[in-house]
Amino acid sequence: MSLIDDAARVRENAYAPYSKFKVGAALKTASGAVFVGCNVENVAYPEGTCAEAGAIAAMIAAGEVSFIEVAVIAESPSPVPPCGGCRQKLAEFAESGAQITMATTEGAHLEMAVADLLPGAFVAGHMDQV
Ligand code: THU
């Protein structure tokens, strides 16, 4: 079973009555553990959460703090990319060299390095005092 399959399966549980756009995400850590999440919308729209945020929360709750691979899937004309906020969230926990697979439910895939999702990312070093 691939990480995309895990993401596709949890996507079925997405709560997306407002956008009708169900997203699934799955993270794999170096230990081999897999953590999944789906988007959870709210009638107060900004309170909704993305699939990636759910998968990260599950990983952290289980006591792990970094991942080596992430998969994101949605029913979309092209492989669905993480939103801007999720790029920052993923950057926080991605191991060096971590890979992302973006996918559509129709079977299209796009792979890249997580680091390439957010050029010029804000990192802890930017808070160093000068
Ligand atoms: N969404 C995600 O879950 N992940 C992304 O990276 C893109 C957007 C969700 C948020 C919202 O519930 C729906 O897709 C439409 O924006």
mmCIF file of C-alpha atoms and ligand atoms in Angstrom:
data_model
loop_
_atom_site.group_PDB
_atom_site.id
_atom_site.type_symbol
_atom_site.label_atom_id
_atom_site.label_comp_id
_atom_site.label_asym_id
_atom_site.label_seq_id
_atom_site.Cartn_x
_atom_site.Cartn_y
_atom_site.Cartn_z
ATOM 1 C CA MET A 1 0.000 0.000 0.000
ATOM 2 C CA SER A 2 1.502 3.326 -1.036
ATOM 3 C CA LEU A 3 1.346 6.571 0.892
ATOM 4 C CA ILE A 4 -1.015 7.899 -1.788
ATOM 5 C CA ASP A 5 -3.375 5.024 -1.016
ATOM 6 C CA ASP A 6 -3.335 6.017 2.658
ATOM 7 C CA ALA A 7 -4.084 9.625 1.716
ATOM 8 C CA ALA A 8 -6.858 8.539 -0.659
ATOM 9 C CA ARG A 9 -8.480 6.424 2.018
ATOM 10 C CA VAL A 10 -8.550 9.147 4.687
ATOM 11 C CA ARG A 11 -9.773 11.628 2.074
ATOM 12 C CA GLU A 12 -13.084 9.761 2.107
ATOM 13 C CA ASN A 13 -13.588 10.999 5.682
ATOM 14 C CA ALA A 14 -12.993 14.660 4.855
ATOM 15 C CA TYR A 15 -15.650 17.047 6.163
ATOM 16 C CA ALA A 16 -16.019 19.496 3.307
ATOM 17 C CA PRO A 17 -19.710 20.431 2.987
ATOM 18 C CA TYR A 18 -18.897 24.012 1.987
ATOM 19 C CA SER A 19 -16.185 23.674 -0.651
ATOM 20 C CA LYS A 20 -17.125 20.090 -1.630
ATOM 21 C CA PHE A 21 -13.362 19.683 -2.114
ATOM 22 C CA LYS A 22 -12.164 16.680 -0.132
ATOM 23 C CA VAL A 23 -8.440 16.431 0.546
ATOM 24 C CA GLY A 24 -6.428 13.616 2.112
ATOM 25 C CA ALA A 25 -2.847 13.745 3.371
ATOM 26 C CA ALA A 26 -0.478 11.101 4.696
ATOM 27 C CA LEU A 27 2.941 11.504 6.314
ATOM 28 C CA LYS A 28 5.567 8.791 6.676
ATOM 29 C CA THR A 29 8.275 9.090 9.315
ATOM 30 C CA ALA A 30 11.719 7.503 9.410
ATOM 31 C CA SER A 31 10.348 4.866 11.803
ATOM 32 C CA GLY A 32 7.972 3.752 9.039
ATOM 33 C CA ALA A 33 4.890 5.031 10.840
ATOM 34 C CA VAL A 34 2.182 6.675 8.754
ATOM 35 C CA PHE A 35 -0.080 9.484 9.969
ATOM 36 C CA VAL A 36 -3.112 10.672 8.050
ATOM 37 C CA GLY A 37 -5.380 13.701 8.007
ATOM 38 C CA CYS A 38 -8.243 15.185 6.025
ATOM 39 C CA ASN A 39 -9.676 18.659 5.736
ATOM 40 C CA VAL A 40 -12.252 19.606 8.362
ATOM 41 C CA GLU A 41 -14.334 22.611 7.364
ATOM 42 C CA ASN A 42 -16.506 24.814 9.559
ATOM 43 C CA VAL A 43 -19.496 27.043 8.926
ATOM 44 C CA ALA A 44 -17.237 29.832 10.191
ATOM 45 C CA TYR A 45 -15.023 29.331 7.155
ATOM 46 C CA PRO A 46 -11.631 30.480 8.543
ATOM 47 C CA GLU A 47 -11.945 27.893 11.329
ATOM 48 C CA GLY A 48 -11.583 25.039 8.848
ATOM 49 C CA THR A 49 -8.369 23.050 8.797
ATOM 50 C CA CYS A 50 -6.423 21.497 5.933
ATOM 51 C CA ALA A 51 -5.652 17.823 5.476
ATOM 52 C CA GLU A 52 -1.931 18.420 5.965
ATOM 53 C CA ALA A 53 -2.548 20.129 9.318
ATOM 54 C CA GLY A 54 -4.542 17.114 10.482
ATOM 55 C CA ALA A 55 -1.806 14.678 9.501
ATOM 56 C CA ILE A 56 0.820 16.809 11.257
ATOM 57 C CA ALA A 57 -1.322 16.978 14.397
ATOM 58 C CA ALA A 58 -1.680 13.180 14.395
ATOM 59 C CA MET A 59 2.095 12.753 14.038
ATOM 60 C CA ILE A 60 2.836 15.143 16.887
ATOM 61 C CA ALA A 61 0.179 13.570 19.107
ATOM 62 C CA ALA A 62 1.862 10.195 18.552
ATOM 63 C CA GLY A 63 5.183 11.577 19.741
ATOM 64 C CA GLU A 64 7.026 11.924 16.425
ATOM 65 C CA VAL A 65 8.344 15.245 15.158
ATOM 66 C CA SER A 66 9.525 14.821 11.580
ATOM 67 C CA PHE A 67 8.598 13.092 8.344
ATOM 68 C CA ILE A 68 10.486 11.839 5.310
ATOM 69 C CA GLU A 69 7.584 11.647 2.868
ATOM 70 C CA VAL A 70 4.160 13.250 2.424
ATOM 71 C CA ALA A 71 1.337 12.544 -0.001
ATOM 72 C CA VAL A 72 -1.630 14.800 -0.753
ATOM 73 C CA ILE A 73 -4.603 13.844 -2.911
ATOM 74 C CA ALA A 74 -7.813 15.476 -4.116
ATOM 75 C CA GLU A 75 -10.224 15.280 -7.025
ATOM 76 C CA SER A 76 -8.620 17.956 -9.104
ATOM 77 C CA PRO A 77 -7.698 18.606 -12.763
ATOM 78 C CA SER A 78 -4.028 18.499 -11.782
ATOM 79 C CA PRO A 79 -2.084 17.187 -8.762
ATOM 80 C CA VAL A 80 -3.198 19.283 -5.820
ATOM 81 C CA PRO A 81 -0.457 21.398 -4.212
ATOM 82 C CA PRO A 82 -0.430 22.319 -0.522
ATOM 83 C CA CYS A 83 -1.742 25.819 0.196
ATOM 84 C CA GLY A 84 0.683 28.493 1.360
ATOM 85 C CA GLY A 85 -0.024 27.973 5.040
ATOM 86 C CA CYS A 86 0.470 24.230 4.712
ATOM 87 C CA ARG A 87 3.802 24.778 2.972
ATOM 88 C CA GLN A 88 4.982 26.602 6.075
ATOM 89 C CA LYS A 89 3.541 23.894 8.342
ATOM 90 C CA LEU A 90 5.203 21.116 6.336
ATOM 91 C CA ALA A 91 8.538 22.981 6.341
ATOM 92 C CA GLU A 92 8.508 22.944 10.141
ATOM 93 C CA PHE A 93 8.558 19.144 10.313
ATOM 94 C CA ALA A 94 10.178 17.968 7.054
ATOM 95 C CA GLU A 95 13.456 16.103 7.348
ATOM 96 C CA SER A 96 16.205 17.186 4.989
ATOM 97 C CA GLY A 97 15.432 15.623 1.599
ATOM 98 C CA ALA A 98 11.778 14.934 2.397
ATOM 99 C CA GLN A 99 9.672 14.309 -0.691
ATOM 100 C CA ILE A 100 6.083 15.223 -1.504
ATOM 101 C CA THR A 101 3.796 13.401 -3.895
ATOM 102 C CA MET A 102 0.807 15.420 -5.080
ATOM 103 C CA ALA A 103 -1.933 13.392 -6.697
ATOM 104 C CA THR A 104 -5.356 13.397 -8.256
ATOM 105 C CA THR A 105 -8.019 10.776 -7.695
ATOM 106 C CA GLU A 106 -7.726 10.058 -11.434
ATOM 107 C CA GLY A 107 -4.148 8.838 -10.958
ATOM 108 C CA ALA A 108 -1.970 11.805 -11.957
ATOM 109 C CA HIS A 109 1.124 12.250 -9.766
ATOM 110 C CA LEU A 110 3.671 15.007 -9.295
ATOM 111 C CA GLU A 111 6.708 14.562 -7.047
ATOM 112 C CA MET A 112 9.101 17.161 -5.717
ATOM 113 C CA ALA A 113 11.202 18.036 -2.684
ATOM 114 C CA VAL A 114 9.266 19.574 0.204
ATOM 115 C CA ALA A 115 12.070 22.159 0.471
ATOM 116 C CA ASP A 116 11.243 23.368 -3.049
ATOM 117 C CA LEU A 117 7.655 24.183 -2.054
ATOM 118 C CA LEU A 118 8.701 27.232 -0.075
ATOM 119 C CA PRO A 119 11.750 29.093 -1.369
ATOM 120 C CA GLY A 120 13.021 31.699 1.075
ATOM 121 C CA ALA A 121 11.101 30.128 3.941
ATOM 122 C CA PHE A 122 10.941 31.889 7.278
ATOM 123 C CA VAL A 123 13.050 29.751 9.627
ATOM 124 C CA ALA A 124 14.135 29.954 13.262
ATOM 125 C CA GLY A 125 17.429 31.599 12.283
ATOM 126 C CA HIS A 126 15.530 34.678 11.179
ATOM 127 C CA MET A 127 14.737 35.338 14.831
ATOM 128 C CA ASP A 128 18.390 35.496 15.865
ATOM 129 C CA GLN A 129 19.204 38.778 17.580
ATOM 130 C CA VAL A 130 21.767 40.952 15.781
HETATM 131 N N1 THU B 1 -7.273 22.179 1.406
HETATM 132 C C1 THU B 1 -6.495 21.267 2.061
HETATM 133 O O1 THU B 1 -6.982 20.484 2.889
HETATM 134 N N2 THU B 1 -5.177 21.243 1.754
HETATM 135 C C2 THU B 1 -4.584 22.043 0.831
HETATM 136 O O2 THU B 1 -3.370 22.082 0.762
HETATM 137 C C3 THU B 1 -5.421 22.817 -0.084
HETATM 138 C C4 THU B 1 -6.771 23.142 0.453
HETATM 139 C C5 THU B 1 -8.701 22.221 1.743
HETATM 140 C C6 THU B 1 -9.100 23.412 2.587
HETATM 141 C C7 THU B 1 -10.574 23.543 2.258
HETATM 142 O O3 THU B 1 -11.309 22.689 3.130
HETATM 143 C C8 THU B 1 -10.679 23.016 0.842
HETATM 144 O O4 THU B 1 -9.492 22.315 0.574
HETATM 145 C C9 THU B 1 -10.873 24.104 -0.207
HETATM 146 O O5 THU B 1 -9.896 25.088 -0.083
#
